Tab-separated table of C-alpha atoms in Angstrom:
chain	number	residue	atom	x	y	z
A	1	ALA	CA	19.659	1.982	12.772
A	2	GLY	CA	17.570	0.783	9.829
A	3	LEU	CA	14.457	0.522	11.977
A	4	VAL	CA	14.953	4.012	13.375
A	5	ALA	CA	15.446	5.378	9.845
A	6	ALA	CA	12.276	3.587	8.725
A	7	ALA	CA	10.340	5.071	11.644
A	8	LEU	CA	11.568	8.549	10.752
A	9	MET	CA	10.526	8.017	7.140
A	10	LEU	CA	7.029	7.072	8.299
A	11	VAL	CA	6.832	10.308	10.283
A	12	VAL	CA	7.668	12.191	7.073
A	13	PHE	CA	5.504	9.957	4.842
A	14	VAL	CA	2.102	10.724	6.376
A	15	PRO	CA	2.233	14.529	6.157
A	16	LEU	CA	3.615	14.382	2.600
A	17	THR	CA	0.609	12.357	1.450
A	18	ASP	CA	-3.091	12.926	1.807
A	19	GLY	CA	-3.188	11.194	5.198
A	20	GLY	CA	-6.190	9.180	4.046
A	21	PRO	CA	-7.221	5.851	5.561
A	22	SER	CA	-4.917	3.740	3.381
A	23	VAL	CA	-1.941	5.965	4.235
A	24	LEU	CA	-2.769	5.828	7.933
A	25	ARG	CA	-3.191	2.048	7.754
A	26	ALA	CA	0.159	1.647	6.033
A	27	ALA	CA	1.980	4.003	8.402
A	28	LEU	CA	0.420	2.508	11.515
A	29	THR	CA	1.034	-1.067	10.419
A	30	GLY	CA	4.625	-0.175	9.519
A	31	SER	CA	5.087	1.478	12.903
A	32	LEU	CA	3.728	-1.587	14.670
A	33	VAL	CA	6.146	-3.814	12.735
A	34	ILE	CA	9.029	-1.550	13.772
A	35	VAL	CA	7.963	-1.580	17.428
A	36	ALA	CA	7.576	-5.367	17.350
A	37	ARG	CA	11.059	-5.761	15.870
A	38	LEU	CA	12.603	-3.375	18.411
A	39	LEU	CA	10.947	-5.278	21.257
A	40	GLY	CA	12.001	-8.627	19.820
A	41	ARG	CA	8.366	-9.699	19.545
A	42	GLY	CA	6.639	-11.755	16.897
A	43	ARG	CA	5.305	-10.063	13.814
A	44	ASP	CA	2.130	-11.939	12.951
A	45	PRO	CA	0.782	-9.918	10.012
A	46	PHE	CA	-2.861	-10.609	10.842
A	47	GLN	CA	-2.453	-9.404	14.420
A	48	LEU	CA	-0.571	-6.295	13.304
A	49	LEU	CA	-3.232	-5.478	10.696
A	50	LEU	CA	-6.032	-5.955	13.215
A	51	LEU	CA	-4.184	-3.910	15.842
A	52	ALA	CA	-3.760	-1.100	13.300
A	53	ALA	CA	-7.501	-1.229	12.577
A	54	LEU	CA	-8.294	-1.181	16.291
A	55	CYS	CA	-6.028	1.842	16.847
A	56	LEU	CA	-7.552	3.779	13.970
A	57	ILE	CA	-11.095	2.990	15.077
A	58	ALA	CA	-10.291	3.843	18.710
A	59	PHE	CA	-8.924	7.215	17.578
A	60	ASN	CA	-11.830	7.915	15.210
A	61	PRO	CA	-14.734	5.423	15.163
A	62	TYR	CA	-16.175	7.019	12.018
A	63	VAL	CA	-13.156	5.921	9.982
A	64	ALA	CA	-14.698	2.431	9.944
A	65	THR	CA	-17.416	3.753	7.622
A	66	SER	CA	-14.884	5.149	5.142
A	67	PRO	CA	-14.687	3.252	1.843
A	68	GLY	CA	-10.955	4.026	1.782
A	69	MET	CA	-10.449	2.300	5.130
A	70	GLN	CA	-12.582	-0.676	4.133
A	71	LEU	CA	-10.849	-1.083	0.770
A	72	SER	CA	-7.374	-0.665	2.251
A	73	PHE	CA	-7.853	-3.251	4.974
A	74	THR	CA	-9.642	-5.782	2.782
A	75	ALA	CA	-6.954	-5.447	0.105
A	76	VAL	CA	-4.230	-6.234	2.646
A	77	LEU	CA	-6.314	-9.027	4.147
A	78	GLY	CA	-6.799	-10.493	0.658
A	79	ILE	CA	-3.048	-10.317	0.055
A	80	LEU	CA	-2.277	-11.990	3.389
A	81	CYS	CA	-4.803	-14.771	2.831
A	82	LEU	CA	-4.488	-15.456	-0.894
A	83	ALA	CA	-1.297	-14.130	-2.502
A	84	SER	CA	0.989	-17.047	-1.659
A	85	LYS	CA	-1.621	-19.589	-2.801
A	86	ILE	CA	-2.188	-17.761	-6.085
A	87	GLU	CA	1.566	-17.452	-6.627
A	88	ARG	CA	2.009	-21.198	-6.125
A	89	ALA	CA	-0.777	-21.817	-8.656
A	90	LEU	CA	1.150	-19.656	-11.141
A	91	HIS	CA	4.306	-21.789	-10.861
A	92	ARG	CA	4.711	-21.972	-14.652
A	93	VAL	CA	4.763	-18.180	-15.006
A	94	PRO	CA	8.072	-16.323	-14.492
A	95	SER	CA	8.564	-15.605	-10.787
A	96	VAL	CA	8.439	-11.803	-10.956
A	97	VAL	CA	5.254	-11.843	-13.028
A	98	ALA	CA	3.708	-14.472	-10.756
A	99	GLN	CA	4.417	-12.363	-7.655
A	100	ILE	CA	2.913	-9.204	-9.140
A	101	ALA	CA	-0.088	-11.075	-10.518
A	102	ALA	CA	-0.677	-12.920	-7.246
A	103	VAL	CA	-0.619	-9.787	-5.099
A	104	THR	CA	-2.772	-7.849	-7.563
A	105	LEU	CA	-5.341	-10.625	-7.916
A	106	ALA	CA	-5.417	-11.249	-4.151
A	107	ALA	CA	-6.057	-7.559	-3.468
A	108	THR	CA	-8.745	-7.466	-6.160
A	109	ILE	CA	-10.486	-10.493	-4.654
A	110	GLY	CA	-10.126	-9.046	-1.151
A	111	THR	CA	-11.753	-5.757	-2.106
A	112	ALA	CA	-14.498	-7.295	-4.271
A	113	PRO	CA	-17.106	-7.591	-1.463
A	114	VAL	CA	-16.580	-3.972	-0.393
A	115	SER	CA	-16.675	-2.742	-3.992
A	116	LEU	CA	-19.870	-4.663	-4.653
A	117	ALA	CA	-21.564	-3.490	-1.439
A	118	ARG	CA	-20.410	0.145	-1.711
A	119	PHE	CA	-20.521	0.791	-5.439
A	120	GLY	CA	-22.718	-1.976	-6.825
A	121	GLU	CA	-19.984	-3.354	-9.047
A	122	ILE	CA	-16.629	-5.063	-9.073
A	123	PRO	CA	-14.162	-3.207	-11.304
A	124	LEU	CA	-12.834	-5.916	-13.602
A	125	GLY	CA	-10.344	-3.537	-15.197
A	126	SER	CA	-8.448	-3.081	-11.934
A	127	PHE	CA	-6.562	-6.351	-12.257
A	128	PRO	CA	-4.897	-5.688	-15.639
A	129	ALA	CA	-4.401	-1.998	-14.772
A	130	ASN	CA	-2.690	-2.845	-11.479
A	131	LEU	CA	-0.669	-5.566	-13.152
A	132	LEU	CA	0.791	-2.975	-15.514
A	133	ALA	CA	1.164	-0.163	-12.953
A	134	THR	CA	2.697	-2.146	-10.070
A	135	PRO	CA	6.249	-2.381	-11.470
A	136	VAL	CA	6.295	1.403	-12.064
A	137	MET	CA	5.163	2.527	-8.595
A	138	PRO	CA	8.486	2.047	-6.745
A	139	LEU	CA	10.132	4.303	-9.332
A	140	VAL	CA	7.385	6.924	-8.938
A	141	THR	CA	7.714	6.778	-5.159
A	142	GLY	CA	11.492	7.057	-5.298
A	143	LEU	CA	11.371	9.983	-7.705
A	144	GLY	CA	8.773	11.692	-5.541
A	145	LEU	CA	10.877	11.290	-2.402
A	146	VAL	CA	14.039	12.543	-4.093
A	147	SER	CA	12.040	15.434	-5.531
A	148	CYS	CA	10.728	16.411	-2.092
A	149	LEU	CA	14.192	16.328	-0.579
A	150	ALA	CA	15.761	18.217	-3.490
A	151	GLY	CA	12.970	20.782	-3.332
A	152	LEU	CA	13.921	21.595	0.243
A	153	ALA	CA	17.296	22.735	-1.020
A	154	TRP	CA	16.319	24.242	-4.377
A	155	ALA	CA	12.724	24.408	-5.669
A	156	PRO	CA	13.612	24.163	-9.399
A	157	ALA	CA	15.250	20.799	-8.697
A	158	ALA	CA	11.920	19.484	-7.449
A	159	VAL	CA	10.166	20.731	-10.578
A	160	PHE	CA	12.794	19.046	-12.770
A	161	LEU	CA	12.590	15.730	-10.881
A	162	ASN	CA	8.798	15.747	-10.865
A	163	GLN	CA	8.625	15.688	-14.665
A	164	PRO	CA	9.542	12.003	-15.145
A	165	ALA	CA	7.434	11.038	-12.129
A	166	ALA	CA	4.456	12.903	-13.611
A	167	VAL	CA	4.833	11.062	-16.906
A	168	LEU	CA	4.829	7.703	-15.086
A	169	VAL	CA	1.850	8.673	-12.929
A	170	GLU	CA	-0.132	9.796	-15.979
A	171	TRP	CA	0.774	6.570	-17.766
A	172	SER	CA	-0.384	4.471	-14.823
A	173	MET	CA	-3.752	6.206	-14.603
């Protein structure tokens, strides 16, 4: 039941967002994980990420030239390859902070080659900014989802619920 609910949420997730390459990558990878679980198959994250890339490129070969696609996939690849090693290196830091820092740093390292090739620079401010914004994003996402659902029933409820989410989004930018 949980997997079916997750699949339904993915169907709702894509149209509610911009549907950009990172959203499509996340939704497709999530869908592949759900299918693998339902079929009782293994869930090798590298294979699922590469299969998602293959599906997106098969559907639209030009998406491979999109900076959003390149950054999204290299960020996840960086996380898969480096996050656990970085977290182990941060063993003296509190666990929650070490996890956030490891994922953020791994994604930053993963996207560095694309950023350098595409934009001629590596944004050094992204690591501290992401470190501060990461703990807030689940709350923003939750508020946004509740706001969307409440707005279906009564539009002023969505406006009311969007206010705290907007404050958090502005703070994180």
